[in-house]
Short mmCIF file of C-alpha atoms in Angstrom, two decimals:
data_model
loop_
_atom_site.label_atom_id
_atom_site.label_comp_id
_atom_site.label_asym_id
_atom_site.label_seq_id
_atom_site.Cartn_x
_atom_site.Cartn_y
_atom_site.Cartn_z
CA MET A 1 145.06 298.85 145.61
CA ILE A 2 145.07 300.20 148.59
CA VAL A 3 148.91 301.13 150.73
CA ARG A 4 148.17 302.75 153.63
CA PRO A 5 150.82 304.61 156.41
CA PHE A 6 149.74 303.69 159.36
CA LYS A 7 151.64 304.91 163.57
CA GLY A 8 153.96 301.69 163.83
CA LEU A 9 154.73 300.71 167.51
CA ARG A 10 158.50 299.49 167.27
CA PRO A 11 161.21 298.49 169.72
CA ARG A 12 163.66 302.01 170.67
CA LYS A 13 166.58 301.15 168.79
CA ASP A 14 168.55 299.88 170.72
CA MET A 15 166.15 297.21 171.91
CA ILE A 16 165.40 295.75 168.38
CA GLU A 17 168.11 292.75 168.51
CA LYS A 18 166.45 291.95 171.29
CA VAL A 19 162.87 292.26 170.74
CA ALA A 20 162.24 291.11 167.66
CA ALA A 21 161.64 287.61 167.18
CA LYS A 22 160.75 284.32 164.25
CA PRO A 23 157.53 283.96 163.71
CA TYR A 24 155.08 282.33 166.56
CA ASP A 25 153.96 279.19 164.02
CA VAL A 26 157.64 278.49 163.41
CA VAL A 27 158.86 277.90 166.98
CA THR A 28 157.59 275.47 170.19
CA THR A 29 156.71 276.91 173.52
CA GLU A 30 159.56 274.84 174.57
CA GLU A 31 162.09 276.82 172.19
CA ALA A 32 160.11 280.26 172.88
CA LYS A 33 160.44 279.14 176.78
CA ARG A 34 164.24 278.93 176.57
CA GLU A 35 164.70 282.44 174.68
CA ALA A 36 163.02 284.23 177.04
CA GLU A 37 164.50 283.16 180.09
CA LYS A 38 167.98 284.17 178.73
CA ASN A 39 166.19 287.36 177.26
CA PRO A 40 163.16 288.88 178.98
CA TYR A 41 162.51 291.44 176.11
CA THR A 42 161.95 288.61 173.73
CA PHE A 43 158.24 289.40 171.46
CA TYR A 44 157.61 285.71 171.87
CA LYS A 45 156.62 287.06 175.00
CA VAL A 46 153.49 288.68 173.10
CA THR A 47 152.64 285.94 170.29
CA ARG A 48 153.54 283.08 172.47
CA PRO A 49 152.16 284.22 175.65
CA GLU A 50 151.93 280.71 177.56
CA ILE A 51 155.59 281.03 178.15
CA ASN A 52 154.44 283.49 181.00
CA PHE A 53 152.65 281.05 183.21
CA ASN A 54 154.98 278.42 184.80
CA GLU A 55 152.36 275.45 184.95
CA ASP A 56 150.35 274.10 181.95
CA VAL A 57 148.19 276.60 180.76
CA ASP A 58 145.81 276.63 177.98
CA SER A 59 147.35 278.19 175.46
CA HIS A 60 144.24 279.69 173.77
CA SER A 61 142.31 280.89 177.05
CA ASN A 62 141.09 284.25 177.21
CA GLU A 63 143.42 284.42 180.05
CA VAL A 64 146.75 283.33 178.67
CA ILE A 65 146.28 285.56 175.44
CA LEU A 66 145.69 288.99 177.81
CA LYS A 67 149.34 288.53 179.20
CA GLY A 68 150.36 289.10 175.85
CA LYS A 69 148.33 291.93 175.82
CA GLU A 70 149.98 293.35 179.02
CA VAL A 71 153.18 292.78 178.62
CA LEU A 72 152.83 294.56 174.77
CA GLU A 73 151.74 297.98 177.67
CA GLN A 74 154.10 296.93 180.02
CA PHE A 75 156.81 297.03 176.65
CA GLN A 76 155.38 300.41 175.94
CA LYS A 77 155.19 302.02 179.32
CA ASP A 78 158.71 300.98 180.15
CA GLY A 79 159.98 302.96 177.01
CA ILE A 80 161.23 299.22 175.41
CA MET A 81 158.74 300.19 172.46
CA ILE A 82 157.57 303.27 171.50
CA LEU A 83 154.05 304.03 169.17
CA GLU A 84 155.24 306.47 166.19
CA ASP A 85 154.16 309.94 166.56
CA LYS A 86 152.03 310.31 163.41
CA PRO A 87 151.56 307.94 160.40
CA ALA A 88 154.33 306.41 158.56
CA ILE A 89 155.19 303.79 155.68
CA TYR A 90 158.67 301.91 156.75
CA VAL A 91 161.27 300.96 153.91
CA TYR A 92 162.51 297.58 155.30
CA LYS A 93 165.63 294.93 153.62
CA GLU A 94 166.36 291.58 154.12
CA GLU A 95 169.93 290.74 153.17
CA TRP A 96 170.76 286.71 153.44
CA ASN A 97 172.57 284.55 152.28
CA GLY A 98 173.83 286.54 149.11
CA LEU A 99 170.09 287.64 148.24
CA SER A 100 168.06 290.93 148.90
CA GLN A 101 164.55 291.60 149.16
CA ILE A 102 163.58 295.17 149.76
CA GLY A 103 159.72 296.34 150.67
CA ILE A 104 157.53 298.44 152.49
CA TYR A 105 155.70 297.70 155.58
CA ALA A 106 152.13 298.88 155.89
CA THR A 107 149.15 298.27 156.16
CA PHE A 108 146.34 296.91 153.86
CA SER A 109 142.71 296.30 153.25
CA THR A 110 140.97 293.73 154.56
CA GLU A 111 138.06 294.38 152.44
CA GLU A 112 140.54 293.82 149.47
CA TYR A 113 141.16 290.32 150.73
CA ARG A 114 137.62 289.47 151.52
CA GLU A 115 136.64 290.89 147.62
CA GLY A 116 139.91 288.48 146.43
CA LYS A 117 141.81 291.88 145.38
CA ILE A 118 144.46 290.23 147.53
CA LYS A 119 145.10 286.46 145.94
CA LYS A 120 145.53 283.37 148.35
CA HIS A 121 146.98 279.65 147.00
CA GLU A 122 146.18 277.98 150.17
CA LEU A 123 143.60 276.70 152.20
CA THR A 124 143.05 278.10 155.74
CA ARG A 125 142.23 275.80 158.16
CA LYS A 126 139.00 277.21 160.79
CA ASP A 127 140.75 276.44 163.88
CA LYS A 128 143.82 278.71 163.23
CA GLU A 129 141.69 280.81 161.79
CA ASP A 130 139.61 281.15 164.98
CA GLU A 131 143.11 281.12 167.08
CA ARG A 132 144.32 284.12 165.12
CA ALA A 133 141.39 285.97 164.82
CA LYS A 134 140.96 285.93 168.80
CA HIS A 135 144.49 287.23 169.42
CA VAL A 136 143.70 290.48 167.20
CA LYS A 137 140.61 290.84 168.87
CA LEU A 138 142.04 290.84 172.47
CA LEU A 139 145.47 292.14 171.93
CA LYS A 140 143.48 294.80 169.79
CA ALA A 141 146.66 294.76 167.60
CA HIS A 142 148.73 292.91 164.76
CA THR A 143 151.50 291.57 166.35
CA GLY A 144 153.31 289.33 163.02
CA PRO A 145 153.19 290.81 159.24
CA VAL A 146 151.68 288.94 156.54
CA PHE A 147 153.90 288.42 153.85
CA LEU A 148 152.84 289.92 150.69
CA MET A 149 154.04 290.23 146.78
CA TYR A 150 153.15 292.38 144.21
CA ARG A 151 153.94 291.45 140.54
CA SER A 152 157.63 293.35 140.28
CA VAL A 153 157.15 297.24 137.77
CA PRO A 154 160.79 298.83 138.12
CA GLU A 155 159.22 301.97 137.85
CA LEU A 156 157.75 301.33 141.58
CA ASP A 157 160.05 299.09 142.64
CA GLU A 158 162.99 302.02 142.54
CA LEU A 159 159.93 304.74 144.61
CA ILE A 160 160.71 302.29 147.39
CA ILE A 161 164.59 302.11 146.80
CA LYS A 162 165.43 305.02 146.43
CA HIS A 163 164.26 305.52 149.99
CA THR A 164 167.56 302.98 151.17
CA SER A 165 170.30 305.81 150.45
CA LYS A 166 168.92 307.69 153.72
CA ILE A 167 169.94 307.22 157.19
CA PRO A 168 168.21 304.27 158.61
CA GLU A 169 166.30 303.60 162.10
CA TYR A 170 167.75 299.89 162.61
CA ASP A 171 170.74 298.00 161.09
CA TYR A 172 171.65 294.87 162.23
CA THR A 173 172.32 291.24 161.50
CA ASP A 174 170.12 288.47 163.89
CA GLU A 175 170.93 285.59 165.38
CA ILE A 176 170.87 283.71 162.33
CA GLY A 177 172.86 286.07 159.84
CA ILE A 178 169.54 287.69 158.22
CA HIS A 179 170.69 291.15 158.08
CA HIS A 180 167.90 293.64 158.39
CA THR A 181 167.85 297.27 157.85
CA LEU A 182 164.41 299.52 158.53
CA TRP A 183 164.05 303.37 157.19
CA ILE A 184 160.89 305.51 158.54
CA ILE A 185 159.00 307.61 155.96
CA LYS A 186 157.17 310.44 157.51
CA ASP A 187 156.99 313.06 154.82
CA GLU A 188 153.33 313.46 153.91
CA ASN A 189 154.11 314.36 150.20
CA GLU A 190 156.93 311.10 149.94
CA ILE A 191 154.07 309.09 151.51
CA ASN A 192 151.61 309.89 149.18
CA GLU A 193 153.56 309.35 145.97
CA ILE A 194 153.72 305.24 147.45
CA VAL A 195 150.62 305.53 148.04
CA GLU A 196 149.68 306.78 144.78
CA ALA A 197 151.44 304.46 142.75
CA PHE A 198 150.06 301.76 144.47
CA LYS A 199 146.40 302.49 143.29
CA THR A 200 148.11 301.49 139.98
CA VAL A 201 148.63 298.07 140.57
CA ASP A 202 145.63 295.59 140.07
CA ALA A 203 146.75 292.50 142.73
CA PHE A 204 148.65 292.15 145.74
CA TYR A 205 149.26 287.99 146.65
CA ILE A 206 150.30 286.65 149.78
CA ALA A 207 153.11 284.48 150.11
CA ASP A 208 152.94 283.73 153.48
CA GLY A 209 150.58 283.93 156.43
CA HIS A 210 147.50 282.77 154.94
CA HIS A 211 145.95 282.40 158.63
CA ARG A 212 146.86 285.92 159.54
CA ALA A 213 145.34 287.66 156.68
CA ALA A 214 142.33 285.15 157.07
CA ALA A 215 142.22 286.05 160.75
CA ALA A 216 142.37 290.23 160.67
CA ALA A 217 139.74 289.86 158.16
CA ARG A 218 137.41 287.63 160.53
CA ALA A 219 138.37 289.96 163.38
CA ALA A 220 137.59 293.44 161.26
CA GLU A 221 133.91 292.05 161.00
CA GLU A 222 133.73 291.52 164.72
CA PHE A 223 134.68 294.72 165.68
CA ALA A 224 132.54 296.31 162.64
CA LYS A 225 129.38 294.55 164.11
CA GLU A 226 130.45 295.63 167.79
CA ASN A 227 130.67 299.37 166.59
CA PRO A 228 127.17 301.12 165.72
CA ASN A 229 129.51 303.77 163.79
CA HIS A 230 131.51 301.98 162.11
CA THR A 231 133.01 303.86 158.88
CA GLY A 232 135.69 301.37 157.02
CA GLU A 233 138.72 304.02 158.00
CA GLU A 234 139.12 302.14 161.30
CA GLU A 235 142.19 300.60 162.03
CA TYR A 236 140.91 297.18 162.82
CA ASN A 237 139.54 297.19 158.28
CA PHE A 238 143.48 297.39 157.65
CA PHE A 239 146.05 294.37 158.61
CA LEU A 240 149.70 294.55 159.16
CA ALA A 241 152.15 293.53 156.43
CA VAL A 242 155.35 293.59 154.22
CA LEU A 243 154.92 294.13 150.70
CA PHE A 244 158.19 293.00 148.19
CA PRO A 245 158.13 292.68 144.40
CA HIS A 246 157.56 289.09 143.18
CA ASN A 247 161.40 288.82 141.46
CA GLN A 248 163.37 289.71 145.05
CA LEU A 249 162.01 287.06 146.59
CA ASN A 250 163.29 282.87 147.74
CA ILE A 251 160.91 280.45 147.37
CA LEU A 252 163.17 276.81 148.74
CA ASP A 253 162.37 273.49 148.68
CA TYR A 254 159.82 272.09 150.93
CA ASN A 255 160.09 267.77 151.13
CA ARG A 256 158.84 265.55 152.86
CA VAL A 257 159.66 262.20 155.18
CA ILE A 258 157.62 259.13 155.52
CA ARG A 259 157.68 256.79 158.79
CA ASP A 260 157.14 253.40 156.84
CA LEU A 261 156.78 252.11 152.73
CA ASN A 262 153.05 251.11 154.01
CA GLY A 263 153.41 247.56 154.30
CA LEU A 264 155.52 247.12 151.38
CA THR A 265 158.59 245.52 151.14
CA GLU A 266 161.68 247.53 149.02
CA LYS A 267 161.25 245.46 145.58
CA GLU A 268 157.21 245.60 145.61
CA PHE A 269 157.88 249.13 146.44
CA PHE A 270 160.74 249.89 143.75
CA GLU A 271 158.15 247.87 141.35
CA LYS A 272 155.49 250.11 141.93
CA ILE A 273 156.93 253.89 141.65
CA SER A 274 158.69 252.84 138.36
CA GLN A 275 155.12 252.88 136.71
CA LYS A 276 155.59 256.26 137.13
CA PHE A 277 158.89 257.51 137.45
CA GLU A 278 162.56 256.61 136.13
CA ILE A 279 164.56 255.20 138.72
CA LYS A 280 168.09 256.16 139.14
CA GLU A 281 170.78 255.10 141.61
CA ILE A 282 173.10 258.05 142.83
CA GLY A 283 174.75 256.22 145.38
CA ASN A 284 175.67 258.02 148.83
CA THR A 285 175.74 261.45 147.90
CA PRO A 286 172.71 263.37 149.25
CA TYR A 287 170.81 264.24 145.68
CA LYS A 288 169.32 267.95 145.12
CA PRO A 289 166.80 268.04 141.84
CA GLN A 290 168.18 270.27 139.84
CA GLU A 291 164.64 270.77 137.54
CA LYS A 292 161.17 270.60 137.14
CA HIS A 293 159.68 266.87 137.81
CA GLU A 294 162.61 265.54 139.19
CA PHE A 295 162.75 263.95 143.05
CA GLY A 296 165.52 262.68 144.93
CA MET A 297 164.85 259.93 147.36
CA TYR A 298 166.85 258.65 150.29
CA LEU A 299 165.84 254.94 150.81
CA ASN A 300 167.84 252.24 153.15
CA LYS A 301 171.55 254.48 152.67
CA LYS A 302 171.33 255.28 149.21
CA TRP A 303 170.28 258.16 146.92
CA TYR A 304 168.10 257.71 143.73
CA LYS A 305 167.10 260.20 141.52
CA LEU A 306 162.85 260.21 140.30
CA ILE A 307 162.03 261.84 136.86
CA ALA A 308 158.33 261.88 136.29
CA LYS A 309 157.29 259.57 133.39
CA GLU A 310 154.98 261.36 130.36
CA GLY A 311 151.29 260.97 131.69
CA THR A 312 151.65 262.00 135.21
CA TYR A 313 150.55 265.25 135.51
CA ASP A 314 148.35 267.44 132.90
CA LYS A 315 150.35 270.30 131.23
CA ASN A 316 147.89 272.65 130.69
CA ASP A 317 147.02 272.48 134.39
CA VAL A 318 149.15 274.58 136.62
CA VAL A 319 147.97 272.74 140.09
CA SER A 320 148.77 269.27 138.58
CA SER A 321 151.92 270.46 137.05
CA LEU A 322 153.40 271.39 140.79
CA ASP A 323 156.23 268.58 141.82
CA VAL A 324 154.12 268.45 144.74
CA SER A 325 151.02 267.49 143.38
CA ILE A 326 152.97 264.77 141.14
CA LEU A 327 154.31 263.44 144.02
CA GLN A 328 151.06 263.01 146.10
CA GLU A 329 148.58 261.99 143.28
CA ASN A 330 151.29 259.39 141.54
CA LEU A 331 153.59 258.21 144.86
CA LEU A 332 152.54 259.51 148.03
CA ARG A 333 148.50 258.48 148.05
CA PRO A 334 148.87 255.83 145.82
CA ILE A 335 151.06 254.00 146.94
CA LEU A 336 152.27 255.12 150.25
CA GLY A 337 148.91 255.83 151.33
CA ILE A 338 148.86 259.21 152.33
CA GLU A 339 145.24 260.16 151.53
CA ASN A 340 145.79 263.96 153.73
CA PRO A 341 148.79 265.10 153.75
CA ARG A 342 147.55 268.00 156.15
CA THR A 343 146.27 265.24 158.55
CA ASP A 344 148.38 262.50 157.68
CA LYS A 345 150.71 261.38 160.92
CA ARG A 346 153.06 259.37 158.84
CA ILE A 347 154.42 262.38 156.80
CA ASP A 348 156.31 265.18 158.02
CA PHE A 349 157.97 267.95 156.18
CA VAL A 350 161.23 269.63 155.99
CA GLY A 351 161.83 273.22 154.98
CA GLY A 352 164.85 273.67 152.58
CA ILE A 353 166.56 275.75 155.32
CA LYS A 354 167.63 272.62 156.81
CA GLY A 355 169.17 271.36 154.26
CA ILE A 356 169.17 268.64 152.03
CA GLU A 357 171.40 266.43 154.45
CA GLU A 358 168.64 267.15 157.29
CA LEU A 359 166.47 264.44 155.03
CA GLN A 360 169.00 261.18 155.10
CA LYS A 361 169.73 261.68 158.91
CA LEU A 362 165.75 261.53 159.51
CA VAL A 363 166.06 258.51 157.81
CA ASP A 364 169.47 257.08 159.50
CA ASN A 365 167.94 257.62 162.62
CA GLY A 366 165.09 255.25 162.17
CA GLU A 367 162.57 257.58 162.95
CA PHE A 368 161.34 257.83 159.24
CA LYS A 369 161.68 254.75 156.28
CA VAL A 370 162.24 257.22 153.01
CA ALA A 371 162.75 260.73 152.03
CA PHE A 372 161.72 262.84 149.10
CA ALA A 373 163.72 266.03 147.97
CA LEU A 374 161.75 268.29 145.34
CA TYR A 375 162.82 270.99 143.64
CA PRO A 376 161.45 274.68 144.52
CA THR A 377 157.98 276.14 143.49
CA SER A 378 158.53 278.79 141.87
CA ILE A 379 156.91 282.54 142.30
CA ASN A 380 155.28 282.09 138.65
CA ASP A 381 153.33 279.27 139.37
CA LEU A 382 152.30 280.19 142.83
CA MET A 383 151.21 283.97 140.77
CA GLN A 384 149.81 282.06 138.60
CA VAL A 385 147.39 280.01 140.81
CA ALA A 386 146.61 282.82 142.50
CA ASP A 387 145.25 284.81 139.41
CA GLU A 388 143.11 280.97 138.29
CA GLY A 389 141.69 281.47 141.95
CA LYS A 390 143.24 277.34 142.73
CA ILE A 391 144.72 276.19 145.84
CA MET A 392 148.30 274.91 145.94
CA PRO A 393 148.54 271.53 147.92
CA PRO A 394 149.77 271.96 151.83
CA LYS A 395 153.33 272.82 152.07
CA SER A 396 154.21 273.58 148.45
CA THR A 397 155.91 276.99 149.70
CA TRP A 398 159.31 277.88 151.96
CA PHE A 399 160.02 281.07 152.16
CA GLU A 400 163.58 282.35 153.28
CA PRO A 401 164.37 284.61 155.18
CA LYS A 402 160.81 284.73 156.68
CA LEU A 403 159.64 287.98 158.48
CA LYS A 404 159.98 288.75 162.06
CA SER A 405 157.53 289.52 164.90
CA GLY A 406 157.96 292.63 167.31
CA ILE A 407 159.62 294.69 164.71
CA LEU A 408 156.84 296.62 163.84
CA VAL A 409 153.08 296.51 165.65
CA HIS A 410 149.80 297.76 164.62
CA LEU A 411 147.56 298.87 166.81
CA ILE A 412 143.76 298.67 167.06
#
């Protein structure tokens, strides 16, 4: 597999905490605007460029997106962000809640993505792809990294880890308690050692950032069509990502809340779900599932433990065996009428980072009628789904900690 060094555009050392921001898709416009009011250097001004305007504007318009490009260029002119003097690979460590993951920032081949060597497990939406591809093309930059992983190989992992004994460029803890450390590798021999080692790897897997990867590939094709001298080595043929070994990553539960019981009384609802699940009343204490194929359910001030019965899934099919599939196919669709969880306004999703208590709060305040807590999808299940060329149901995985934007930018 191809791992390619690049000249990163990155915040000045004393500005990293001010510039780096959460991914564009986990904050609202209002949240980004509030941050910008406190901090004029936030990278939201680039990734959420609509916050640079006072009036209600079309956030997808060229004018708005080009304002993000203008801000990025101004950051560079003002020395807030600096361009590396030579191509580098960046070793990156995130520590959170007792967990640690160590990987590399580099650029990766859009051609290998198109060939399926960079494997996906989610469907992408064309409108979101269009939006991100437009952002890449107008800014001529990849402003947010894709989250990649590879099957851990001790020798490969150690090649990366050994660089963490050096003096880092960045070393700080952010506002939510994630400790970020970044080391810069510019020595050509050290870079080549890493590049050559990854040539022995058969595949990379997208953990998070499917739309960013798809958009990068789409933008690359458009850039190539516009370039009569296209060679395949241009910067637009490679996208920004962070690559981690699979065994260091952490998937949290991704839970569901539903607004109503689809016209059923509670008695009718329990009768229907008892056909597919064993039901045990837990009481007032929030119930977090302890293993696969069991679920927590909160309804009318009480928690219940649901256990999937025999026949609710195909043991020989990795997608059918996923808890998100079991819940969807045996309860949400047939009983609660949630045909398409991507588009149905009666369902919402709550990342495990918010805690199981968030589910109880959403039901108790009357916004939702019933909540379901799931056991986290495993990394191995994710990779098996990708290896088999299959697709997971929507909202199957919630990776934490997530990757920030603005730590490194790849200019095209």
